[in-house]
CSV table of C-alpha atoms in Angstrom, one decimal:
chain,number,residue,atom,x,y,z
A,1,MET,CA,0.0,0.1,0.0
A,2,GLU,CA,1.4,3.5,-0.8
A,3,ILE,CA,1.0,4.9,2.7
A,4,PHE,CA,3.5,2.5,3.9
A,5,LYS,CA,5.9,3.4,1.3
A,6,VAL,CA,5.7,6.9,1.9
A,7,ILE,CA,6.2,6.5,5.5
A,8,GLU,CA,9.1,4.3,5.2
A,9,THR,CA,10.7,6.8,2.6
A,10,LEU,CA,10.3,9.7,5.2
A,11,LEU,CA,12.1,7.5,7.8
A,12,LYS,CA,14.9,6.8,5.5
A,13,TYR,CA,15.1,10.7,4.8
A,14,GLY,CA,15.2,11.1,8.5
A,15,ILE,CA,18.2,8.6,8.8
A,16,LYS,CA,20.0,9.9,5.8
A,17,ASN,CA,19.9,13.4,7.2
A,18,ASN,CA,20.8,12.6,10.8
A,19,LEU,CA,17.4,13.3,12.2
A,20,ILE,CA,17.1,9.9,13.4
A,21,GLY,CA,19.6,7.0,14.0
A,22,LYS,CA,19.2,3.2,13.2
A,23,TYR,CA,17.7,2.3,16.6
A,24,ASP,CA,15.3,5.5,16.5
A,25,GLU,CA,13.5,4.2,13.3
A,26,ILE,CA,10.9,1.8,14.9
A,27,ILE,CA,9.9,4.3,17.6
A,28,SER,CA,9.5,7.0,15.1
A,29,ARG,CA,7.5,4.7,12.7
A,30,ASN,CA,5.2,3.8,15.6
A,31,GLU,CA,4.6,7.4,16.5
A,32,ILE,CA,3.8,8.4,12.8
A,33,LEU,CA,1.5,5.4,12.6
A,34,HIS,CA,-0.3,6.7,15.7
A,35,ILE,CA,-0.6,10.1,14.4
A,36,LEU,CA,-2.2,8.7,11.2
A,37,HIS,CA,-4.5,6.2,13.1
A,38,ILE,CA,-2.9,3.2,11.4
A,39,ASN,CA,-2.9,0.1,13.3
A,40,GLU,CA,-0.9,-2.2,11.0
A,41,TRP,CA,2.4,-2.1,9.0
A,42,GLN,CA,3.6,-3.5,5.7
A,43,ASP,CA,7.4,-3.6,4.9
A,44,THR,CA,8.3,-1.9,1.7
A,45,VAL,CA,11.8,-1.4,-0.1
A,46,VAL,CA,13.0,2.3,-0.5
A,47,HIS,CA,16.0,2.8,-2.6
A,48,ASP,CA,18.5,5.7,-2.1
A,49,ASN,CA,17.4,7.4,-5.4
A,50,GLU,CA,13.9,7.7,-3.9
A,51,ILE,CA,14.9,9.7,-0.7
A,52,PRO,CA,14.2,13.4,-1.6
A,53,GLN,CA,16.3,16.4,-0.6
A,54,TYR,CA,13.5,17.8,1.4
A,55,PRO,CA,10.4,16.0,2.8
A,56,THR,CA,7.8,18.6,1.3
A,57,ASP,CA,6.2,16.0,-1.2
A,58,LEU,CA,6.1,13.2,1.2
A,59,LEU,CA,4.4,15.3,4.0
A,60,LYS,CA,1.9,16.5,1.5
A,61,LYS,CA,1.0,12.8,0.7
A,62,LEU,CA,0.7,11.9,4.3
A,63,CYS,CA,-1.6,15.1,4.8
A,64,ASP,CA,-3.6,14.0,1.7
A,65,TYR,CA,-4.1,10.7,3.5
A,66,ALA,CA,-5.2,12.2,6.6
A,67,VAL,CA,-7.7,14.3,4.9
A,68,GLU,CA,-9.0,11.4,2.9
A,69,LYS,CA,-9.5,9.4,6.3
A,70,ASN,CA,-11.3,12.5,8.0
A,71,ILE,CA,-8.3,12.7,10.5
A,72,ILE,CA,-7.9,16.5,9.6
A,73,GLU,CA,-9.8,19.2,7.6
A,74,ASP,CA,-8.4,20.1,4.4
A,75,THR,CA,-6.9,23.6,5.3
A,76,ILE,CA,-3.5,24.9,5.5
A,77,THR,CA,-3.6,25.4,9.4
A,78,PHE,CA,-4.6,21.5,9.8
A,79,ARG,CA,-2.1,20.4,7.5
A,80,ASP,CA,0.7,22.6,9.0
A,81,LEU,CA,-0.2,21.2,12.3
A,82,LEU,CA,-0.2,17.7,11.1
A,83,ASP,CA,3.0,17.8,9.0
A,84,THR,CA,4.8,19.4,11.9
A,85,GLN,CA,3.7,16.8,14.5
A,86,ILE,CA,4.9,14.1,11.9
A,87,MET,CA,8.2,15.8,11.6
A,88,GLY,CA,8.4,16.2,15.4
A,89,ALA,CA,8.4,12.3,15.7
A,90,MET,CA,11.6,12.4,13.8
A,91,THR,CA,13.4,15.5,15.4
A,92,PRO,CA,16.1,15.0,18.1
A,93,LYS,CA,15.9,16.1,21.5
A,94,PRO,CA,17.1,19.7,22.3
A,95,THR,CA,20.2,18.5,24.3
A,96,GLN,CA,21.3,16.3,21.3
A,97,ILE,CA,21.2,19.5,19.0
A,98,ILE,CA,22.8,21.7,21.5
A,99,GLU,CA,25.7,19.2,22.3
A,100,LYS,CA,26.5,18.8,18.6
A,101,PHE,CA,26.4,22.6,18.1
A,102,HIS,CA,28.8,23.2,21.0
A,103,THR,CA,31.1,20.2,19.7
A,104,LEU,CA,31.4,21.8,16.3
A,105,GLU,CA,31.6,25.3,17.9
A,106,LYS,CA,35.0,24.3,19.7
A,107,GLU,CA,36.4,23.2,16.0
A,108,ASP,CA,34.9,26.1,14.1
A,109,ILE,CA,31.8,28.3,15.0
A,110,LYS,CA,30.8,28.5,11.2
A,111,LYS,CA,30.6,24.7,11.0
A,112,ALA,CA,28.3,24.8,14.1
A,113,THR,CA,25.9,27.3,12.5
A,114,ASP,CA,26.0,25.4,9.1
A,115,PHE,CA,25.0,22.3,11.0
A,116,TYR,CA,22.1,24.1,12.7
A,117,TYR,CA,20.8,25.8,9.7
A,118,ASP,CA,20.9,22.6,7.8
A,119,PHE,CA,19.0,20.8,10.7
A,120,ALA,CA,16.4,23.7,10.5
A,121,ASN,CA,15.9,23.0,6.8
A,122,LYS,CA,16.0,19.2,7.0
A,123,SER,CA,13.4,19.1,9.8
A,124,ASN,CA,11.2,21.3,7.9
A,125,TYR,CA,11.0,23.9,10.4
A,126,ILE,CA,12.2,26.3,7.8
A,127,ARG,CA,9.5,26.1,5.1
A,128,ILE,CA,11.7,25.8,2.1
A,129,ASP,CA,9.1,25.1,-0.4
A,130,ARG,CA,7.1,28.4,0.4
A,131,ILE,CA,10.2,30.6,0.7
A,132,ALA,CA,10.9,29.5,-3.0
A,133,LYS,CA,7.8,31.2,-4.1
A,134,ASN,CA,9.0,34.7,-3.0
A,135,MET,CA,10.1,37.2,-5.8
A,136,HIS,CA,13.5,38.4,-5.3
A,137,TRP,CA,15.7,41.1,-7.2
A,138,LEU,CA,18.2,43.8,-6.9
A,139,SER,CA,17.6,47.4,-7.8
A,140,LYS,CA,20.1,49.9,-8.7
A,141,THR,CA,19.8,53.2,-6.6
A,142,GLU,CA,22.0,56.3,-5.7
A,143,TYR,CA,22.7,54.4,-2.3
A,144,GLY,CA,23.8,51.1,-4.0
A,145,ASN,CA,21.7,48.0,-5.1
A,146,MET,CA,18.5,47.6,-2.9
A,147,GLU,CA,17.2,44.1,-2.3
A,148,ILE,CA,13.7,43.7,-3.1
A,149,THR,CA,11.7,40.7,-1.9
A,150,VAL,CA,7.7,40.3,-2.8
A,151,ASN,CA,6.5,38.1,0.0
A,152,LEU,CA,4.6,35.2,-1.3
A,153,SER,CA,5.6,32.6,1.2
A,154,LYS,CA,3.3,33.2,4.2
A,155,PRO,CA,-0.1,31.4,3.2
A,156,GLU,CA,-3.4,33.3,3.8
A,157,LYS,CA,-5.6,32.0,6.5
A,158,ASP,CA,-8.5,29.8,5.4
A,159,PRO,CA,-11.8,31.5,6.4
A,160,ARG,CA,-12.9,28.0,7.9
A,161,ASP,CA,-9.8,28.2,10.2
A,162,ILE,CA,-10.7,31.8,11.1
A,163,ALA,CA,-14.3,31.0,12.1
A,164,LYS,CA,-13.1,28.1,14.2
A,165,GLN,CA,-10.6,30.3,16.0
A,166,LYS,CA,-13.4,32.5,17.2
A,167,ASN,CA,-14.8,29.6,19.3
A,168,LEU,CA,-11.4,28.5,20.9
A,169,PRO,CA,-11.0,28.9,24.5
A,170,GLN,CA,-8.3,31.5,25.3
A,171,SER,CA,-4.7,30.5,26.1
A,172,SER,CA,-1.7,32.4,27.2
A,173,TYR,CA,0.6,29.6,26.9
A,174,PRO,CA,3.1,30.3,25.2
A,175,LYS,CA,2.8,33.8,25.8
A,176,CYS,CA,4.0,34.9,22.3
A,177,LEU,CA,5.5,33.3,19.1
A,178,LEU,CA,9.0,34.0,20.4
A,179,CYS,CA,9.0,32.4,24.0
A,180,TYR,CA,11.2,29.5,24.7
A,181,GLU,CA,8.0,27.5,25.8
A,182,ASN,CA,7.5,27.3,21.8
A,183,VAL,CA,10.1,24.5,21.6
A,184,GLY,CA,8.3,21.3,21.1
A,185,TYR,CA,4.8,22.7,21.4
A,186,PHE,CA,2.0,20.9,19.7
A,187,GLY,CA,0.1,24.0,18.4
A,188,ARG,CA,-3.4,24.9,17.9
A,189,LEU,CA,-5.6,26.7,15.2
A,190,ASN,CA,-4.3,30.1,16.5
A,191,HIS,CA,-0.7,29.0,17.4
A,192,PRO,CA,1.7,27.3,15.0
A,193,ALA,CA,2.9,23.8,15.8
A,194,ARG,CA,6.6,23.8,16.8
A,195,GLU,CA,7.3,20.0,17.6
A,196,ASN,CA,10.3,20.3,15.3
A,197,HIS,CA,11.5,23.6,16.8
A,198,ARG,CA,15.1,23.5,18.5
A,199,VAL,CA,16.9,26.3,19.9
A,200,ILE,CA,20.6,27.1,20.9
A,201,PRO,CA,21.5,28.8,24.1
A,202,PHE,CA,23.8,31.6,24.6
A,203,GLU,CA,25.0,33.8,27.5
A,204,LEU,CA,24.9,37.4,26.4
A,205,ALA,CA,25.6,40.3,29.1
A,206,ASN,CA,25.2,37.6,31.9
A,207,GLU,CA,21.7,36.5,30.9
A,208,GLU,CA,20.4,33.5,29.0
A,209,TRP,CA,19.4,34.0,25.5
A,210,PHE,CA,18.6,31.6,22.6
A,211,MET,CA,19.1,31.4,18.9
A,212,GLN,CA,16.7,30.0,16.3
A,213,TYR,CA,15.9,30.6,12.5
A,214,SER,CA,13.0,32.0,11.0
A,215,PRO,CA,10.7,29.6,9.6
A,216,TYR,CA,10.1,32.0,6.7
A,217,VAL,CA,13.8,33.3,6.2
A,218,TYR,CA,14.0,36.4,4.2
A,219,TYR,CA,17.9,36.2,3.8
A,220,ASN,CA,20.6,33.6,4.3
A,221,GLU,CA,20.7,32.1,7.7
A,222,HIS,CA,18.0,34.6,9.0
A,223,ALA,CA,18.4,34.2,12.7
A,224,ILE,CA,16.2,35.4,15.7
A,225,VAL,CA,17.9,35.7,19.1
A,226,PHE,CA,15.6,36.2,22.0
A,227,ALA,CA,15.5,36.5,25.7
A,228,LYS,CA,14.5,33.7,27.9
A,229,GLU,CA,12.3,35.9,29.8
A,230,HIS,CA,9.1,37.4,28.3
A,231,ARG,CA,9.5,41.2,28.6
A,232,PRO,CA,9.2,44.1,26.3
A,233,MET,CA,12.0,45.2,23.8
A,234,LYS,CA,14.1,47.8,25.2
A,235,ILE,CA,17.0,49.8,23.6
A,236,THR,CA,19.5,50.2,26.4
A,237,ARG,CA,23.2,49.9,27.2
A,238,GLU,CA,22.8,46.1,27.7
A,239,ALA,CA,21.3,45.9,24.3
A,240,PHE,CA,24.5,47.2,22.9
A,241,ASP,CA,26.4,45.2,25.2
A,242,ARG,CA,24.4,42.0,24.0
A,243,LEU,CA,24.5,42.8,20.3
A,244,THR,CA,28.3,43.2,20.1
A,245,SER,CA,28.8,40.3,22.3
A,246,PHE,CA,27.0,38.0,20.0
A,247,VAL,CA,29.1,39.1,16.9
A,248,GLY,CA,32.2,38.6,19.1
A,249,LYS,CA,31.0,35.0,19.4
A,250,LEU,CA,29.8,34.7,15.9
A,251,PRO,CA,31.9,36.9,14.0
A,252,HIS,CA,30.3,35.9,10.6
A,253,TYR,CA,27.0,37.0,11.5
A,254,PHE,CA,25.4,40.4,12.1
A,255,LEU,CA,23.0,41.2,14.7
A,256,GLY,CA,20.5,43.9,14.9
A,257,SER,CA,17.4,45.1,16.9
A,258,ASN,CA,14.2,46.7,15.8
A,259,ALA,CA,13.5,49.8,17.5
A,260,ASP,CA,11.6,49.7,20.9
A,261,LEU,CA,8.8,52.2,20.1
A,262,PRO,CA,5.5,51.6,18.0
A,263,ILE,CA,5.5,52.7,14.4
A,264,VAL,CA,9.3,52.5,14.1
A,265,GLY,CA,9.5,49.1,15.8
A,266,GLY,CA,8.9,45.8,14.7
A,267,SER,CA,5.8,43.6,14.8
A,268,ILE,CA,6.6,41.9,18.1
A,269,LEU,CA,7.5,44.5,20.7
A,270,SER,CA,6.3,42.3,23.7
A,271,HIS,CA,9.3,40.0,23.7
A,272,ASP,CA,13.0,41.3,23.8
A,273,HIS,CA,14.7,40.0,20.6
A,274,TYR,CA,17.0,40.7,17.7
A,275,GLN,CA,17.6,39.4,14.2
A,276,GLY,CA,20.8,38.5,12.6
A,277,GLY,CA,22.4,36.1,10.1
A,278,HIS,CA,25.1,35.3,7.5
A,279,HIS,CA,24.2,38.1,5.0
A,280,GLU,CA,25.6,41.5,4.0
A,281,PHE,CA,22.9,43.8,3.4
A,282,PRO,CA,23.0,47.0,1.4
A,283,MET,CA,23.4,49.3,4.2
A,284,ALA,CA,26.5,47.3,5.5
A,285,LYS,CA,28.2,48.0,1.9
A,286,ALA,CA,27.4,51.6,2.1
A,287,GLU,CA,30.3,54.0,2.7
A,288,ILE,CA,30.9,56.7,5.2
A,289,GLU,CA,30.1,60.2,3.5
A,290,LYS,CA,31.3,62.2,6.2
A,291,GLU,CA,33.7,61.4,9.0
A,292,ILE,CA,33.0,62.8,12.4
A,293,GLY,CA,34.6,62.5,16.0
A,294,PHE,CA,33.4,62.2,19.5
A,295,LYS,CA,35.1,63.8,22.3
A,296,GLY,CA,37.3,61.5,24.6
A,297,TYR,CA,36.9,58.6,21.9
A,298,LYS,CA,39.9,58.9,19.8
A,299,ASN,CA,40.4,55.1,19.3
A,300,ILE,CA,36.7,55.2,17.9
A,301,LYS,CA,36.3,55.7,14.0
A,302,ALA,CA,32.9,57.3,13.3
A,303,GLY,CA,31.1,58.6,10.5
A,304,ILE,CA,27.7,59.5,8.8
A,305,VAL,CA,26.7,56.7,6.3
A,306,LYS,CA,25.6,57.5,2.9
A,307,TRP,CA,22.2,56.1,3.2
A,308,PRO,CA,18.5,57.3,2.8
A,309,MET,CA,17.9,57.2,6.5
A,310,SER,CA,20.0,58.9,9.3
A,311,VAL,CA,22.8,56.5,10.3
A,312,ILE,CA,25.8,57.0,12.7
A,313,ARG,CA,28.5,54.3,12.2
A,314,ILE,CA,31.1,53.8,15.0
A,315,SER,CA,33.8,51.2,14.9
A,316,GLY,CA,36.8,50.3,17.3
A,317,LYS,CA,38.8,47.2,18.4
A,318,GLU,CA,37.7,47.6,22.4
A,319,ARG,CA,34.1,46.4,22.5
A,320,THR,CA,33.4,48.0,25.8
A,321,GLU,CA,34.5,51.6,24.7
A,322,LEU,CA,32.1,51.1,21.6
A,323,VAL,CA,29.2,50.1,23.8
A,324,ASP,CA,30.0,53.1,26.1
A,325,LEU,CA,29.8,55.6,23.3
A,326,ALA,CA,26.6,54.1,21.8
A,327,ASP,CA,25.0,54.5,24.9
A,328,LYS,CA,26.1,58.2,25.3
A,329,ILE,CA,24.6,58.7,21.8
A,330,LEU,CA,21.4,56.9,22.7
A,331,LYS,CA,20.8,59.1,25.7
A,332,CYS,CA,21.4,62.3,24.1
A,333,TRP,CA,19.2,61.4,21.2
A,334,ARG,CA,16.4,60.3,23.6
A,335,GLU,CA,16.2,63.7,25.0
A,336,TYR,CA,16.9,65.8,21.8
A,337,SER,CA,14.6,68.0,19.9
A,338,ASP,CA,14.9,70.1,16.9
A,339,SER,CA,11.5,71.7,16.1
A,340,SER,CA,12.8,73.2,12.9
A,341,LEU,CA,12.9,69.7,11.5
A,342,GLU,CA,9.7,68.4,13.4
A,343,ILE,CA,11.9,66.3,15.6
A,344,LEU,CA,10.5,66.3,19.3
A,345,ALA,CA,11.4,64.0,21.9
A,346,TYR,CA,8.3,64.0,23.8
A,347,SER,CA,4.6,64.7,23.6
A,348,ASP,CA,3.6,65.4,27.1
A,349,ASP,CA,5.3,62.2,28.8
A,350,THR,CA,5.1,60.2,25.6
A,351,PRO,CA,8.8,59.5,24.2
A,352,HIS,CA,9.3,59.6,20.4
A,353,ASN,CA,13.1,59.1,20.0
A,354,THR,CA,15.0,55.8,19.7
A,355,VAL,CA,17.5,54.0,17.5
A,356,THR,CA,17.7,50.8,15.3
A,357,PRO,CA,21.2,49.4,16.1
A,358,ILE,CA,23.1,46.9,14.2
A,359,ALA,CA,26.4,45.2,15.2
A,360,ARG,CA,29.0,43.6,13.0
A,361,LYS,CA,32.5,42.3,13.3
A,362,ARG,CA,35.0,43.3,10.6
A,363,GLY,CA,38.2,41.6,11.1
A,364,HIS,CA,39.4,42.9,14.7
A,365,MET,CA,36.9,45.8,14.6
A,366,PHE,CA,33.4,45.8,16.2
A,367,GLU,CA,31.1,48.0,14.2
A,368,LEU,CA,27.6,49.5,15.4
A,369,ASP,CA,25.4,51.3,13.1
A,370,LEU,CA,22.9,53.5,15.0
A,371,VAL,CA,19.8,54.4,13.0
A,372,LEU,CA,18.1,57.6,14.4
A,373,ARG,CA,14.3,57.1,14.8
A,374,ASN,CA,11.4,59.1,15.7
A,375,ASN,CA,7.7,57.8,16.0
A,376,ARG,CA,5.7,61.2,16.2
A,377,THR,CA,2.5,61.5,14.1
A,378,SER,CA,0.7,64.5,12.9
A,379,ASP,CA,-2.6,65.5,11.2
A,380,GLU,CA,-0.7,65.7,7.9
A,381,HIS,CA,1.0,62.2,8.5
A,382,PRO,CA,-1.2,60.2,10.7
A,383,LEU,CA,0.7,57.0,10.3
A,384,GLY,CA,4.1,58.9,11.1
A,385,ILE,CA,6.1,61.9,10.2
A,386,PHE,CA,9.2,59.7,9.7
A,387,HIS,CA,7.2,56.9,8.1
A,388,PRO,CA,6.5,56.1,4.3
A,389,HIS,CA,4.4,59.0,2.9
A,390,GLN,CA,1.0,58.8,1.1
A,391,ASP,CA,2.8,59.1,-2.4
A,392,VAL,CA,4.6,55.8,-1.9
A,393,HIS,CA,1.9,53.7,-0.3
A,394,ASN,CA,1.2,52.0,-3.3
A,395,ILE,CA,4.5,50.2,-2.9
A,396,LYS,CA,5.1,50.1,0.9
A,397,LYS,CA,2.7,51.4,3.5
A,398,GLU,CA,3.7,49.3,6.4
A,399,ASN,CA,6.4,50.0,9.3
A,400,ILE,CA,10.0,50.4,8.4
A,401,GLY,CA,11.6,47.7,10.7
A,402,LEU,CA,15.0,46.3,11.0
A,403,ILE,CA,15.2,44.3,7.7
A,404,GLU,CA,13.9,47.4,5.6
A,405,VAL,CA,16.3,49.8,7.3
A,406,MET,CA,19.2,47.7,6.3
A,407,GLY,CA,18.0,47.8,2.7
A,408,LEU,CA,16.0,44.8,2.1
A,409,ALA,CA,12.2,45.8,1.2
A,410,VAL,CA,9.7,43.1,2.3
A,411,LEU,CA,6.8,43.9,0.0
A,412,PRO,CA,3.1,42.6,0.0
A,413,GLY,CA,2.4,39.8,-2.3
A,414,ARG,CA,-0.2,41.8,-4.1
A,415,LEU,CA,2.5,43.4,-6.0
A,416,LYS,CA,3.3,40.2,-8.0
A,417,GLU,CA,0.0,40.5,-9.9
A,418,GLU,CA,0.1,44.2,-10.1
A,419,LEU,CA,3.3,44.5,-11.6
A,420,GLU,CA,2.3,41.9,-14.1
A,421,ILE,CA,-0.9,43.8,-15.1
A,422,LEU,CA,1.0,47.3,-15.2
A,423,SER,CA,3.6,45.6,-17.5
A,424,ARG,CA,0.8,44.7,-20.2
A,425,TYR,CA,-0.8,48.2,-19.6
A,426,VAL,CA,2.2,50.5,-20.1
A,427,VAL,CA,2.9,49.2,-23.7
A,428,GLU,CA,-0.7,49.9,-24.9
A,429,SER,CA,-1.9,53.1,-26.5
A,430,HIS,CA,-4.5,54.0,-23.8
A,431,TRP,CA,-2.5,52.8,-20.7
A,432,GLU,CA,-3.7,55.7,-18.4
A,433,ASP,CA,-7.4,54.9,-19.0
A,434,LYS,CA,-6.8,51.1,-18.5
A,435,ILE,CA,-5.0,51.8,-15.2
A,436,LYS,CA,-7.8,54.1,-14.0
A,437,SER,CA,-10.5,51.6,-14.8
A,438,ASP,CA,-8.7,48.4,-13.2
A,439,GLU,CA,-9.4,48.6,-9.3
A,440,LYS,CA,-6.3,46.3,-8.6
A,441,VAL,CA,-3.9,48.9,-10.1
A,442,GLU,CA,-5.5,52.3,-10.1
A,443,LYS,CA,-3.5,53.2,-6.9
A,444,HIS,CA,-0.3,53.1,-9.0
A,445,LEU,CA,-1.3,55.8,-11.6
A,446,ASN,CA,0.6,58.6,-10.4
A,447,TRP,CA,3.7,56.3,-10.0
A,448,ILE,CA,3.4,55.0,-13.5
A,449,LYS,CA,3.0,58.6,-14.9
A,450,ASN,CA,6.2,59.5,-13.4
A,451,ILE,CA,7.8,56.4,-14.7
A,452,MET,CA,6.6,57.0,-18.3
A,453,LYS,CA,8.2,60.6,-18.2
A,454,LYS,CA,11.5,58.8,-17.5
A,455,HIS,CA,11.3,55.8,-20.0
A,456,HIS,CA,9.9,56.8,-23.5
A,457,ASN,CA,10.6,53.6,-25.3
A,458,ILE,CA,9.1,51.0,-22.9
A,459,THR,CA,8.3,47.6,-24.8
A,460,SER,CA,6.7,44.4,-23.8
A,461,ALA,CA,10.2,42.9,-23.5
A,462,THR,CA,11.5,45.6,-21.1
A,463,ALA,CA,8.4,46.6,-19.2
A,464,HIS,CA,8.6,44.3,-16.3
A,465,ASP,CA,12.2,44.7,-15.6
A,466,ILE,CA,11.7,48.6,-15.7
A,467,LEU,CA,8.9,48.5,-13.1
A,468,LYS,CA,11.0,46.3,-11.0
A,469,GLU,CA,14.0,48.7,-11.1
A,470,GLU,CA,11.4,51.5,-10.3
A,471,VAL,CA,10.3,49.6,-7.2
A,472,GLY,CA,13.7,49.7,-5.8
A,473,ILE,CA,14.1,53.4,-6.6
A,474,THR,CA,10.7,54.1,-4.9
A,475,PHE,CA,11.9,51.9,-1.9
A,476,SER,CA,14.7,54.1,-1.5
A,477,ARG,CA,12.3,57.1,-1.3
A,478,VAL,CA,10.3,55.0,1.3
A,479,LEU,CA,13.5,55.1,3.5
A,480,GLU,CA,14.2,58.6,2.9
A,481,ASP,CA,10.7,59.4,4.4
A,482,ALA,CA,11.6,57.4,7.3
A,483,GLY,CA,14.9,59.3,7.9
A,484,VAL,CA,14.8,61.8,10.7
A,485,TYR,CA,17.3,64.0,8.8
A,486,LYS,CA,16.5,64.7,5.2
A,487,ARG,CA,19.1,64.3,2.3
A,488,ASP,CA,19.0,68.0,1.6
A,489,GLU,CA,21.2,70.8,3.0
A,490,LYS,CA,18.7,71.8,5.8
A,491,GLY,CA,18.6,68.1,7.0
A,492,GLN,CA,22.3,67.3,7.0
A,493,ALA,CA,23.1,70.5,8.9
A,494,GLY,CA,20.6,69.5,11.3
A,495,PHE,CA,22.2,66.0,11.5
A,496,LEU,CA,25.5,67.7,12.3
A,497,LYS,CA,24.0,69.9,14.8
A,498,PHE,CA,22.9,66.9,16.8
A,499,ILE,CA,26.5,65.5,16.5
A,500,GLU,CA,27.8,68.6,18.0
A,501,HIS,CA,25.1,68.3,20.8
A,502,VAL,CA,26.5,64.9,21.6
A,503,ASN,CA,30.0,66.2,21.9
A,504,ASN,CA,28.8,69.0,24.1
A,505,ASN,CA,27.1,66.5,26.5
A,506,ILE,CA,29.7,63.7,26.7
């Protein structure tokens, strides 16, 4: 019977990829049989060339079987809960993964992260098949090549699942998607299953933190580093200490933090965490356009980065000295106002100023980028004064978090179809009328008008590539909107005025 062949192939996949050993095969088989309500077994032969690189197709067949036998309903959420439970039956215990990581770490930290990332892929925790659906390209701008991703990997909720969730009893366990208690969690309709989830412990600034990878990676080895304690995000001296400590341990990774205030922060402010990985972002490649200095820190190299947002880069060999300077810059920025540029530190008692910090190791040098942020709103800009403005909402309306700050645009899936439609319209004689009458793309009309003024000879062969390039250019404008100091003469003078303020208060 085919179901036994599928299970046996999955077990052989587990053995080949070191998820289970020879003497684990029977217990894993029995667990999978129990999950699928099967009370018998038939031996089958599986050849090496039948073992896939990833288990996606095998898991789909097992979910199809479960649907056919009325074990689960045929929705994405039920399928995800089941296939994760099945992979959990073949996932090593946390201690085994941690011990293997630390053994390899003694030899070479990169070998340790290579092992852990491969495990996260092979255990299906990272959803490789879904991530492959994302669109990704580079767009040339005055700030370098921006990375553009159209997010097609996260499936939309099935209305049937949404309806069921309304009737579920409330649960506060785990407290959020980042909590340590997610390791091995069975999941429910409103909380993803994590039976195949394993994390690596690290000590950062005398606290226990953990590293995992994102299930929907946006770049190579997209890591999340989170506190064991469930507590709100906070950018402090200790945060700079942890960020630089981490890259000291994993020098091939960067580590950064979302800002700790709404609008300019990330999607999860309730749990202290950072994001990192083995990837060089466009901002990391950007050069210093103006060198600056800080009084009393002659060993620290500092400068303003040529970037659409307002970035101070500091670097030095002594990590503690770098942390000390970063803390002083932060404290000055927290209290700093310049009403001529709409920068106000407070509205009554509500704070507005914070930073998005990113740490790296370059050879023997520690490097910190401090991106100045302000989350104030106004009647003209109700979503945020330093937030994507109305004229770019057709491309990006959402908050500018850490990943976007560094030059990778994570754009909504709707853009895939919209760019395809626009590519057809712009080569037709009545393109403006067609865009106006199509509710899917009418929001792009002004954007397209500006593009058509720049490009007079668009053809069906070049239209899509031109639009993709213009998406990247527009994304750089999105980042300019989010920058507290604009790129004009007045804005850059204001930036230098703040640097002078820091030096006067060190």
